[in-house]
Tab-separated table of C-alpha atoms and ligand atoms in Angstrom:
chain	number	residue	atom	x	y	z
A	1	UNK	CA	72.394	57.592	100.142
A	2	UNK	CA	71.334	57.863	96.558
A	3	UNK	CA	69.010	55.404	95.041
A	4	UNK	CA	70.657	54.404	91.818
A	5	UNK	CA	73.001	51.614	92.869
A	6	UNK	CA	76.045	53.854	92.831
A	7	UNK	CA	76.664	53.453	96.534
A	8	UNK	CA	76.214	50.501	98.832
A	9	UNK	CA	77.603	49.150	102.047
A	10	UNK	CA	79.454	45.864	101.582
A	11	UNK	CA	79.783	42.913	103.947
A	12	UNK	CA	82.852	44.440	105.586
A	13	UNK	CA	80.751	47.469	106.481
A	14	UNK	CA	82.662	49.605	103.977
A	15	UNK	CA	81.121	52.040	101.557
A	16	UNK	CA	81.352	50.947	97.934
A	17	UNK	CA	81.027	53.120	94.848
A	18	UNK	CA	80.495	51.502	91.465
A	19	UNK	CA	81.395	48.145	92.995
A	20	UNK	CA	84.704	49.377	94.444
A	21	UNK	CA	85.444	49.439	98.171
A	22	UNK	CA	86.286	52.985	99.288
A	23	UNK	CA	89.002	51.771	101.675
A	24	UNK	CA	90.659	50.094	98.701
A	25	UNK	CA	90.368	53.326	96.698
A	26	UNK	CA	92.014	55.246	99.542
A	27	UNK	CA	94.767	52.625	99.778
A	28	UNK	CA	95.450	52.661	96.035
A	29	UNK	CA	95.095	56.347	95.288
A	30	UNK	CA	95.385	58.164	98.621
A	31	UNK	CA	93.116	60.928	99.863
A	32	UNK	CA	91.682	63.439	99.268
A	33	UNK	CA	90.306	61.837	96.142
A	34	UNK	CA	87.413	62.535	93.797
A	35	UNK	CA	85.711	59.301	92.740
A	36	UNK	CA	83.198	59.000	89.902
A	37	UNK	CA	80.911	56.118	88.984
A	38	UNK	CA	80.939	55.735	85.211
A	39	UNK	CA	77.718	53.727	85.057
A	40	UNK	CA	75.799	56.523	86.775
A	41	UNK	CA	77.122	59.150	84.378
A	42	UNK	CA	76.205	57.073	81.346
A	43	UNK	CA	72.766	56.255	82.736
A	44	UNK	CA	71.980	59.924	83.168
A	45	UNK	CA	73.297	60.917	79.741
A	46	UNK	CA	71.104	58.203	78.258
A	47	UNK	CA	67.914	59.006	80.082
A	48	UNK	CA	67.800	62.509	78.633
A	49	UNK	CA	68.693	61.572	75.066
A	50	UNK	CA	66.427	58.485	75.131
A	51	UNK	CA	63.503	60.628	76.242
A	52	UNK	CA	64.080	63.083	73.405
A	53	UNK	CA	64.303	60.154	71.003
A	54	UNK	CA	61.182	58.468	72.316
A	55	UNK	CA	58.964	61.475	72.863
A	56	UNK	CA	60.198	64.034	70.393
A	57	UNK	CA	61.194	61.860	67.476
A	58	UNK	CA	64.874	62.415	68.161
A	59	UNK	CA	64.465	66.048	67.130
A	60	UNK	CA	66.920	67.283	69.730
A	61	UNK	CA	70.325	66.776	71.297
A	62	UNK	CA	71.433	66.665	74.900
A	63	UNK	CA	74.498	68.778	75.531
A	64	UNK	CA	76.453	67.815	78.632
A	65	UNK	CA	77.112	71.069	80.518
A	66	UNK	CA	80.777	70.381	80.921
A	67	UNK	CA	81.290	73.170	83.444
A	68	UNK	CA	79.881	70.728	86.006
A	69	UNK	CA	82.939	68.486	85.656
A	70	UNK	CA	85.358	69.088	82.844
A	71	UNK	CA	88.180	66.731	81.988
A	72	UNK	CA	89.058	64.814	78.837
A	73	UNK	CA	87.490	61.570	80.032
A	74	UNK	CA	84.096	63.239	80.458
A	75	UNK	CA	84.125	64.342	76.829
A	76	UNK	CA	85.223	60.833	75.833
A	77	UNK	CA	82.189	59.371	77.618
A	78	UNK	CA	79.810	61.963	76.152
A	79	UNK	CA	81.221	61.226	72.696
A	80	UNK	CA	80.636	57.494	73.120
A	81	UNK	CA	77.094	58.190	74.285
A	82	UNK	CA	76.515	60.224	71.133
A	83	UNK	CA	75.481	63.401	72.943
A	84	UNK	CA	76.870	66.917	72.531
A	85	UNK	CA	78.488	69.256	75.032
A	86	UNK	CA	78.305	72.870	76.038
A	87	UNK	CA	81.469	74.769	76.834
A	88	UNK	CA	81.903	78.163	78.444
A	89	UNK	CA	85.527	79.014	77.870
A	90	UNK	CA	88.458	78.449	75.569
A	91	UNK	CA	89.815	76.088	78.223
A	92	UNK	CA	86.771	73.843	78.180
A	93	UNK	CA	86.752	73.907	74.395
A	94	UNK	CA	90.439	72.979	74.280
A	95	UNK	CA	89.818	70.082	76.676
A	96	UNK	CA	87.024	68.820	74.429
A	97	UNK	CA	89.240	69.091	71.361
A	98	UNK	CA	92.040	67.215	73.116
A	99	UNK	CA	89.547	64.447	73.831
A	100	UNK	CA	88.628	64.249	70.135
A	101	UNK	CA	85.095	65.510	70.743
A	102	UNK	CA	83.201	66.418	67.551
A	103	UNK	CA	83.226	70.223	67.321
A	104	UNK	CA	79.921	70.347	65.480
A	105	UNK	CA	78.224	68.938	68.580
A	106	UNK	CA	79.560	71.744	70.771
A	107	UNK	CA	77.640	74.826	71.826
A	108	UNK	CA	79.675	77.693	73.188
A	109	UNK	CA	78.382	79.954	75.956
A	110	UNK	CA	79.659	82.850	77.996
A	111	UNK	CA	78.472	86.339	78.873
A	112	UNK	CA	81.785	87.860	77.805
A	113	UNK	CA	83.531	85.625	75.316
A	114	UNK	CA	86.998	86.920	74.691
A	115	UNK	CA	88.192	87.732	71.180
A	116	UNK	CA	90.668	84.845	71.360
A	117	UNK	CA	87.908	82.474	72.486
A	118	UNK	CA	85.669	83.492	69.616
A	119	UNK	CA	88.497	83.057	67.116
A	120	UNK	CA	89.397	79.681	68.586
A	121	UNK	CA	85.767	78.512	68.508
A	122	UNK	CA	85.570	79.387	64.815
A	123	UNK	CA	88.867	77.670	64.075
A	124	UNK	CA	87.633	74.535	65.833
A	125	UNK	CA	84.337	74.687	63.926
A	126	UNK	CA	81.993	74.626	66.920
A	127	UNK	CA	78.403	73.940	65.959
A	128	UNK	CA	76.734	76.821	67.743
A	129	UNK	CA	77.715	79.979	69.556
A	130	UNK	CA	75.217	81.522	71.962
A	131	UNK	CA	75.367	85.309	71.816
A	132	UNK	CA	74.895	87.362	74.955
A	133	UNK	CA	76.032	90.889	73.953
A	134	UNK	CA	76.019	93.289	70.989
A	135	UNK	CA	79.789	93.425	71.155
A	136	UNK	CA	79.939	89.645	70.791
A	137	UNK	CA	77.785	89.752	67.695
A	138	UNK	CA	80.078	92.386	66.181
A	139	UNK	CA	83.213	90.484	67.056
A	140	UNK	CA	81.878	87.180	65.802
A	141	UNK	CA	80.709	88.780	62.567
A	142	UNK	CA	84.166	90.230	62.025
A	143	UNK	CA	86.021	86.998	62.819
A	144	UNK	CA	83.639	84.829	60.771
A	145	UNK	CA	83.912	87.233	57.847
A	146	UNK	CA	87.740	87.088	58.002
A	147	UNK	CA	87.512	83.326	57.731
A	148	UNK	CA	84.833	83.397	55.033
A	149	UNK	CA	82.481	81.483	57.342
A	150	UNK	CA	78.864	81.690	58.383
A	151	UNK	CA	78.422	80.704	62.016
A	152	UNK	CA	75.256	79.242	63.521
A	153	UNK	CA	74.198	81.268	66.536
A	154	UNK	CA	71.519	81.364	69.207
A	155	UNK	CA	70.593	84.351	71.336
A	156	UNK	CA	70.498	83.972	75.086
A	157	UNK	CA	67.195	85.269	76.324
A	158	UNK	CA	66.051	85.895	79.865
A	159	UNK	CA	62.452	84.705	80.091
A	160	UNK	CA	62.050	86.174	83.591
A	161	UNK	CA	61.199	82.942	85.343
A	162	UNK	CA	62.073	82.691	88.978
A	163	UNK	CA	63.318	79.277	90.000
A	164	UNK	CA	63.636	78.388	93.642
A	165	UNK	CA	67.304	77.950	94.310
A	166	UNK	CA	70.261	79.807	95.814
A	167	UNK	CA	70.437	83.409	94.583
A	168	UNK	CA	73.946	83.032	93.119
A	169	UNK	CA	72.920	80.146	90.904
A	170	UNK	CA	69.735	81.798	89.730
A	171	UNK	CA	70.096	83.288	86.298
A	172	UNK	CA	66.774	84.331	84.836
A	173	UNK	CA	65.386	86.919	87.241
A	174	UNK	CA	65.144	90.461	85.838
A	175	UNK	CA	68.433	91.472	87.482
A	176	UNK	CA	70.849	89.063	85.826
A	177	UNK	CA	74.093	89.460	83.961
A	178	UNK	CA	72.841	86.782	81.578
A	179	UNK	CA	70.588	87.076	78.586
A	180	UNK	CA	68.412	89.673	76.896
A	181	UNK	CA	65.122	90.197	78.634
A	182	UNK	CA	62.038	89.235	76.659
A	183	UNK	CA	59.831	91.442	78.836
A	184	UNK	CA	61.383	94.811	77.941
A	185	UNK	CA	61.944	94.221	74.225
A	186	UNK	CA	65.728	93.856	74.551
A	187	UNK	CA	65.730	90.300	73.202
A	188	UNK	CA	63.664	91.197	70.128
A	189	UNK	CA	65.842	94.223	69.389
A	190	UNK	CA	68.972	92.087	69.567
A	191	UNK	CA	67.425	89.425	67.322
A	192	UNK	CA	66.765	92.125	64.734
A	193	UNK	CA	70.392	93.218	64.990
A	194	UNK	CA	71.776	89.707	64.621
A	195	UNK	CA	69.546	88.968	61.631
A	196	UNK	CA	71.311	91.754	59.746
A	197	UNK	CA	74.724	90.141	60.142
A	198	UNK	CA	75.902	88.413	56.972
A	199	UNK	CA	78.181	85.926	58.684
A	200	UNK	CA	75.840	84.934	61.489
A	201	UNK	CA	73.018	82.482	60.922
A	202	UNK	CA	70.467	82.959	63.695
A	203	UNK	CA	68.839	79.645	64.458
A	204	UNK	CA	66.903	80.350	67.592
A	205	UNK	CA	67.101	81.036	71.274
A	206	UNK	CA	68.615	79.775	74.479
A	207	UNK	CA	67.579	80.194	78.069
A	208	UNK	CA	68.756	78.739	81.348
A	209	UNK	CA	66.653	79.538	84.365
A	210	UNK	CA	68.994	78.426	87.120
A	211	UNK	CA	70.419	75.385	88.782
A	212	UNK	CA	69.424	72.804	91.419
A	213	UNK	CA	65.755	73.268	90.497
A	214	UNK	CA	63.108	70.753	91.484
A	215	UNK	CA	59.907	72.502	90.396
A	216	UNK	CA	58.743	71.033	87.120
A	217	UNK	CA	56.540	74.045	86.703
A	218	UNK	CA	59.535	76.392	86.449
A	219	UNK	CA	60.753	74.583	83.330
A	220	UNK	CA	57.257	74.495	81.820
A	221	UNK	CA	56.817	78.201	82.467
A	222	UNK	CA	60.193	78.959	80.890
A	223	UNK	CA	59.188	76.969	77.786
A	224	UNK	CA	55.910	78.869	77.560
A	225	UNK	CA	57.668	82.228	77.829
A	226	UNK	CA	60.325	81.236	75.294
A	227	UNK	CA	57.688	80.065	72.814
A	228	UNK	CA	55.619	83.217	73.288
A	229	UNK	CA	58.753	85.177	72.491
A	230	UNK	CA	59.403	83.033	69.408
A	231	UNK	CA	55.883	83.757	68.230
A	232	UNK	CA	56.474	87.460	68.785
A	233	UNK	CA	59.656	87.558	66.698
A	234	UNK	CA	57.941	85.550	63.999
A	235	UNK	CA	55.173	88.140	63.898
A	236	UNK	CA	57.314	91.235	64.176
A	237	UNK	CA	60.533	90.250	62.418
A	238	UNK	CA	59.315	87.426	60.213
A	239	UNK	CA	61.953	85.193	61.764
A	240	UNK	CA	60.983	81.585	62.443
A	241	UNK	CA	63.295	79.988	65.009
A	242	UNK	CA	64.289	76.395	64.373
A	243	UNK	CA	66.230	75.753	67.606
A	244	UNK	CA	65.238	76.122	71.240
A	245	UNK	CA	67.861	75.419	73.896
A	246	UNK	CA	66.357	75.192	77.372
A	247	UNK	CA	69.608	74.983	79.344
A	248	UNK	CA	70.091	72.764	82.364
A	249	UNK	CA	69.172	73.032	86.002
A	250	UNK	CA	67.593	69.754	87.173
A	251	UNK	CA	68.116	69.267	90.906
A	252	UNK	CA	69.943	66.455	92.666
A	253	UNK	CA	70.050	64.925	96.137
A	254	UNK	CA	72.621	66.331	98.522
A	255	UNK	CA	70.851	65.758	101.844
A	256	UNK	CA	67.471	64.444	102.878
A	257	UNK	CA	66.124	67.981	102.521
A	258	UNK	CA	66.311	67.304	98.756
A	259	UNK	CA	64.144	64.911	96.806
A	260	UNK	CA	65.825	61.663	95.824
A	261	UNK	CA	65.052	61.518	92.152
A	262	UNK	CA	65.273	58.332	90.148
A	263	UNK	CA	65.856	57.974	86.431
A	264	UNK	CA	62.082	57.972	85.935
A	265	UNK	CA	61.744	61.323	87.685
A	266	UNK	CA	64.311	62.923	85.395
A	267	UNK	CA	62.478	61.405	82.453
A	268	UNK	CA	59.386	63.064	83.908
A	269	UNK	CA	60.995	66.523	83.874
A	270	UNK	CA	61.881	66.119	80.269
A	271	UNK	CA	58.485	64.741	79.346
A	272	UNK	CA	56.824	67.782	80.945
A	273	UNK	CA	59.164	70.098	79.091
A	274	UNK	CA	58.625	68.340	75.764
A	275	UNK	CA	54.839	68.376	76.227
A	276	UNK	CA	54.989	72.101	76.931
A	277	UNK	CA	56.954	72.596	73.701
A	278	UNK	CA	54.469	70.552	71.679
A	279	UNK	CA	51.405	72.196	73.174
A	280	UNK	CA	52.837	75.696	72.970
A	281	UNK	CA	53.884	75.317	69.329
A	282	UNK	CA	50.466	74.001	68.388
A	283	UNK	CA	48.723	76.840	70.126
A	284	UNK	CA	50.987	79.512	68.661
A	285	UNK	CA	51.252	78.024	65.168
A	286	UNK	CA	55.005	77.497	65.417
A	287	UNK	CA	56.948	74.637	63.846
A	288	UNK	CA	58.420	72.221	66.404
A	289	UNK	CA	61.952	73.444	67.123
A	290	UNK	CA	65.001	71.231	67.428
A	291	UNK	CA	65.561	71.168	71.176
A	292	UNK	CA	68.741	71.234	73.193
A	293	UNK	CA	69.078	70.636	76.897
A	294	UNK	CA	72.178	71.245	78.932
A	295	UNK	CA	72.133	69.143	82.081
A	296	UNK	CA	75.342	69.191	84.080
A	297	UNK	CA	74.762	68.661	87.792
A	298	UNK	CA	72.184	65.918	87.309
A	299	UNK	CA	74.525	63.920	85.060
A	300	UNK	CA	77.586	63.981	87.213
A	301	UNK	CA	76.653	65.281	90.685
A	302	UNK	CA	75.448	62.112	92.364
A	303	UNK	CA	77.945	60.070	90.363
A	304	UNK	CA	80.762	61.542	92.441
A	305	UNK	CA	81.998	61.376	96.009
A	306	UNK	CA	85.064	62.804	97.706
A	307	UNK	CA	87.145	60.691	100.060
A	308	UNK	CA	89.043	62.287	102.924
A	309	UNK	CA	91.065	61.001	105.855
A	310	UNK	CA	90.273	62.315	109.330
A	311	UNK	CA	93.229	64.100	110.938
A	312	UNK	CA	93.005	66.462	113.882
A	313	UNK	CA	89.835	66.310	115.955
A	314	UNK	CA	88.907	69.317	118.063
A	315	UNK	CA	86.037	69.296	120.518
A	316	UNK	CA	84.960	72.609	122.006
A	317	UNK	CA	82.765	71.524	124.913
A	318	UNK	CA	79.180	72.638	124.592
A	319	UNK	CA	79.887	74.282	121.239
A	320	UNK	CA	81.047	72.029	118.453
A	321	UNK	CA	83.251	69.171	117.412
A	322	UNK	CA	85.436	69.646	114.366
A	323	UNK	CA	86.827	66.781	112.342
A	324	UNK	CA	89.633	68.170	110.224
A	325	UNK	CA	90.216	66.368	106.958
A	326	UNK	CA	93.032	66.404	104.407
A	327	UNK	CA	90.926	68.405	101.930
A	328	UNK	CA	88.825	71.511	102.316
A	329	UNK	CA	87.653	74.549	100.409
A	330	UNK	CA	90.372	73.996	97.820
A	331	UNK	CA	88.607	70.839	96.604
A	332	UNK	CA	85.085	71.872	97.633
A	333	UNK	CA	84.430	75.607	97.950
A	334	UNK	CA	80.660	75.185	97.793
A	335	UNK	CA	79.982	75.515	101.519
A	336	UNK	CA	82.119	78.650	101.715
A	337	UNK	CA	80.375	80.090	98.650
A	338	UNK	CA	76.771	78.967	98.986
A	339	UNK	CA	76.491	77.284	102.403
A	340	UNK	CA	75.762	74.143	100.423
A	341	UNK	CA	74.735	71.137	102.443
A	342	UNK	CA	76.142	67.657	102.048
A	343	UNK	CA	75.816	64.205	103.516
A	344	UNK	CA	78.873	62.387	104.806
A	345	UNK	CA	79.509	58.753	105.641
A	346	UNK	CA	82.357	57.128	107.561
A	347	UNK	CA	83.380	55.012	104.607
A	348	UNK	CA	85.365	52.452	106.608
A	349	UNK	CA	82.555	52.067	109.197
A	350	UNK	CA	79.545	52.750	107.006
A	351	UNK	CA	77.206	50.294	108.708
A	352	UNK	CA	77.552	51.957	112.127
A	353	UNK	CA	74.749	54.158	113.387
A	354	UNK	CA	75.523	57.879	113.602
A	355	UNK	CA	75.842	59.030	117.195
A	356	UNK	CA	76.910	62.656	116.971
A	357	UNK	CA	76.644	65.775	114.853
A	358	UNK	CA	79.999	67.221	113.815
A	359	UNK	CA	81.507	69.863	111.595
A	360	UNK	CA	83.956	68.801	108.919
A	361	UNK	CA	86.717	71.345	108.511
A	362	UNK	CA	89.363	71.620	105.848
A	363	UNK	CA	93.079	72.241	106.283
A	364	UNK	CA	93.208	75.782	104.885
A	365	UNK	CA	94.256	78.727	107.007
A	366	UNK	CA	90.792	80.184	107.130
A	367	UNK	CA	87.939	79.739	109.637
A	368	UNK	CA	85.365	79.590	106.869
A	369	UNK	CA	87.094	76.555	105.375
A	370	UNK	CA	84.396	74.034	106.132
A	371	UNK	CA	82.696	71.258	104.219
A	372	UNK	CA	79.742	71.780	106.536
A	373	UNK	CA	78.698	71.885	110.150
A	374	UNK	CA	75.859	69.402	110.492
A	375	UNK	CA	77.118	65.933	109.667
A	376	UNK	CA	75.636	62.984	111.545
A	377	UNK	CA	78.376	60.409	111.962
A	378	UNK	CA	79.505	57.632	114.275
A	379	UNK	CA	82.257	58.825	116.633
A	380	UNK	CA	85.188	59.233	114.260
A	381	UNK	CA	88.846	58.530	115.020
A	382	UNK	CA	92.015	59.832	113.432
A	383	UNK	CA	92.610	57.825	110.264
A	384	UNK	CA	88.945	57.096	109.564
A	385	UNK	CA	87.827	57.598	105.995
A	386	UNK	CA	85.100	60.129	105.283
A	387	UNK	CA	83.077	60.061	102.074
A	388	UNK	CA	81.226	63.257	101.240
A	389	UNK	CA	78.447	62.343	98.828
A	390	UNK	CA	77.117	64.086	95.717
A	391	UNK	CA	80.332	65.982	95.057
A	392	UNK	CA	80.593	65.142	91.358
A	393	UNK	CA	79.327	68.480	90.047
A	394	UNK	CA	81.053	71.842	90.478
A	395	UNK	CA	83.585	70.609	93.028
A	396	UNK	CA	86.579	69.685	90.896
A	397	UNK	CA	85.434	72.449	88.502
A	398	UNK	CA	85.706	75.081	91.200
A	399	UNK	CA	88.720	73.652	92.999
A	400	UNK	CA	91.830	75.772	93.454
A	401	UNK	CA	95.362	75.518	94.723
A	402	UNK	CA	94.548	77.811	97.666
A	403	UNK	CA	97.322	77.663	100.266
A	404	UNK	CA	99.196	75.737	97.583
A	405	UNK	CA	97.314	72.596	98.397
A	406	UNK	CA	97.000	70.040	95.635
A	407	UNK	CA	93.769	69.802	93.685
A	408	UNK	CA	92.942	66.134	94.324
A	409	UNK	CA	93.183	63.511	91.635
A	410	UNK	CA	90.006	62.027	90.168
A	411	UNK	CA	89.364	58.376	89.418
A	412	UNK	CA	86.641	56.732	87.394
A	413	UNK	CA	85.201	53.496	88.703
A	414	UNK	CA	83.680	50.864	86.469
A	415	UNK	CA	82.819	47.276	87.370
A	416	UNK	CA	84.813	47.396	90.574
A	417	UNK	CA	87.969	48.863	88.970
A	418	UNK	CA	89.282	52.413	89.240
A	419	UNK	CA	91.491	54.401	86.898
A	420	UNK	CA	92.808	57.944	86.977
A	421	UNK	CA	90.962	60.477	84.874
A	422	UNK	CA	92.805	63.385	86.490
A	423	UNK	CA	96.269	62.608	87.781
A	424	UNK	CA	97.541	63.853	91.142
A	425	UNK	CA	99.376	67.166	91.196
A	426	UNK	CA	102.944	67.419	92.409
A	427	UNK	CA	104.928	70.174	94.128
A	428	UNK	CA	106.578	70.816	90.741
A	429	UNK	CA	103.137	71.510	89.243
A	430	UNK	CA	102.567	74.174	91.870
A	431	UNK	CA	105.651	76.177	90.931
A	432	UNK	CA	105.598	75.403	87.205
A	433	UNK	CA	104.603	78.925	86.169
A	434	UNK	CA	106.420	80.828	88.902
A	435	UNK	CA	109.169	83.175	87.822
A	436	UNK	CA	111.708	85.067	89.952
A	437	UNK	CA	112.723	88.195	88.039
A	438	UNK	CA	116.510	88.467	87.730
A	439	UNK	CA	116.642	91.563	89.961
A	440	UNK	CA	115.185	89.584	92.874
A	441	UNK	CA	117.835	86.922	92.756
B	1	LIG	N1	73.586	75.754	80.738
B	1	LIG	C1	73.967	76.978	81.155
B	1	LIG	C2	73.916	78.085	80.222
B	1	LIG	C3	74.389	77.169	82.470
B	1	LIG	O1	74.735	78.372	82.874
B	1	LIG	C4	74.436	76.064	83.365
B	1	LIG	C5	74.900	76.215	84.736
B	1	LIG	C6	74.048	74.798	82.873
B	1	LIG	C7	73.621	74.690	81.560
B	1	LIG	C8	74.063	73.552	83.723
B	1	LIG	O2	73.194	73.612	84.773
B	1	LIG	P1	73.000	72.333	85.739
B	1	LIG	O3	72.269	71.283	84.968
B	1	LIG	O4	74.339	71.865	86.125
B	1	LIG	O5	72.234	72.866	86.878
B	1	LIG	N2	78.714	76.627	90.627
B	1	LIG	C9	77.328	76.420	90.976
B	1	LIG	C10	76.505	76.074	89.764
B	1	LIG	C11	76.526	77.126	88.703
B	1	LIG	C12	75.709	76.718	87.514
B	1	LIG	C13	75.942	77.657	86.402
B	1	LIG	N3	75.303	77.329	85.178
B	1	LIG	C14	77.213	75.328	92.020
B	1	LIG	O6	78.242	74.843	92.494
B	1	LIG	O7	76.114	74.978	92.440
């Protein structure tokens, strides 16, 4: 279990999250259910911003990478914590606007922002747009010019740092759809292009080297490469960058194969990164840039669990035992996509010692619909409650209505009380946009 007081086993032997008994959550809200601990989310938002304040004179802003878990309540929390947010689509931006999030604290990403998304971002007045293509620069210039605006922009660079993580979540190797490579001159050429645009104000550069990264050195190396590039554009183009956005990517605990990081460890990542910025700038004669960071997974991942009820149990002698739950790849596609590993607990019998290794299967009509195959649990019965841990990041975000299952509701727990932050879907929701053309009736 994680180390930051989010989870504990109470006297009844039940798992608790944020002071709330999981059996009570299941009774009140049903399963499957996403549950989030508000205190954990706030603690993680604070540790990053506090470190920037303490060690970098507040010359930077944490942007919550809202793709990790996007709903209005998350923007409301980020707003209260005084941090910014990054968005990657018109939909995320709209959600932020609905939550009353300050547009000037939003950075917009995307490797192929649509014309309507660019127009909408300008109309909202987002603080920064990160450019990742010549066509985007042209489109943004045109739209900003129509509106008589000058938009702050960053350029996404690929510093060519390899971070040790799953290939699909790695973004800064030479073969990536993201960013302009610094190594082959593409990034410098694009900077030159952007600097000529009248309605774009280039402020600096962005890079994101991947996700679920534990090696401090990868972040330090990325900073060094980004600063070397900044020095190069200063020399060759006379452009002095004032902003450096280092993206997100800090790893979290899913199973005991991962480190269990405490608040101090995350502070340590940031301290290393900030020191690399200070040292590099000194060495290269660069002014200290305003820094942005975009942590997503580490803010919300371990804050969340998913509760399921055990249904059918199938034992194939000598092969495997499957516990089928009332969720599956429609609420957590990460095993199907990345073979991601998780830890599960029998939430209503959490103090019992695990006695067997089982697979947890979903209810979709697909063999690959698994939450995983290696869960150590006490012998489960129909009706037992399973909590899959560390499901706060990229689970709800990537959920679907596959097989027309409901995307589960989400609740936020604070001081032993839970409230909806995403309401349950209904059958009506599933057919809301369906149309039968007249000729088929
Ligand atoms: N900034 C940018 C530009 C990003 O692309 C990402 C994640 C982040 C920040 C946040 O990174 P984090 O701190 O959460 O690692 N669906 C995958 C994760 C994809 C991450 C994509 N980009 C998963 O389920 O593991």
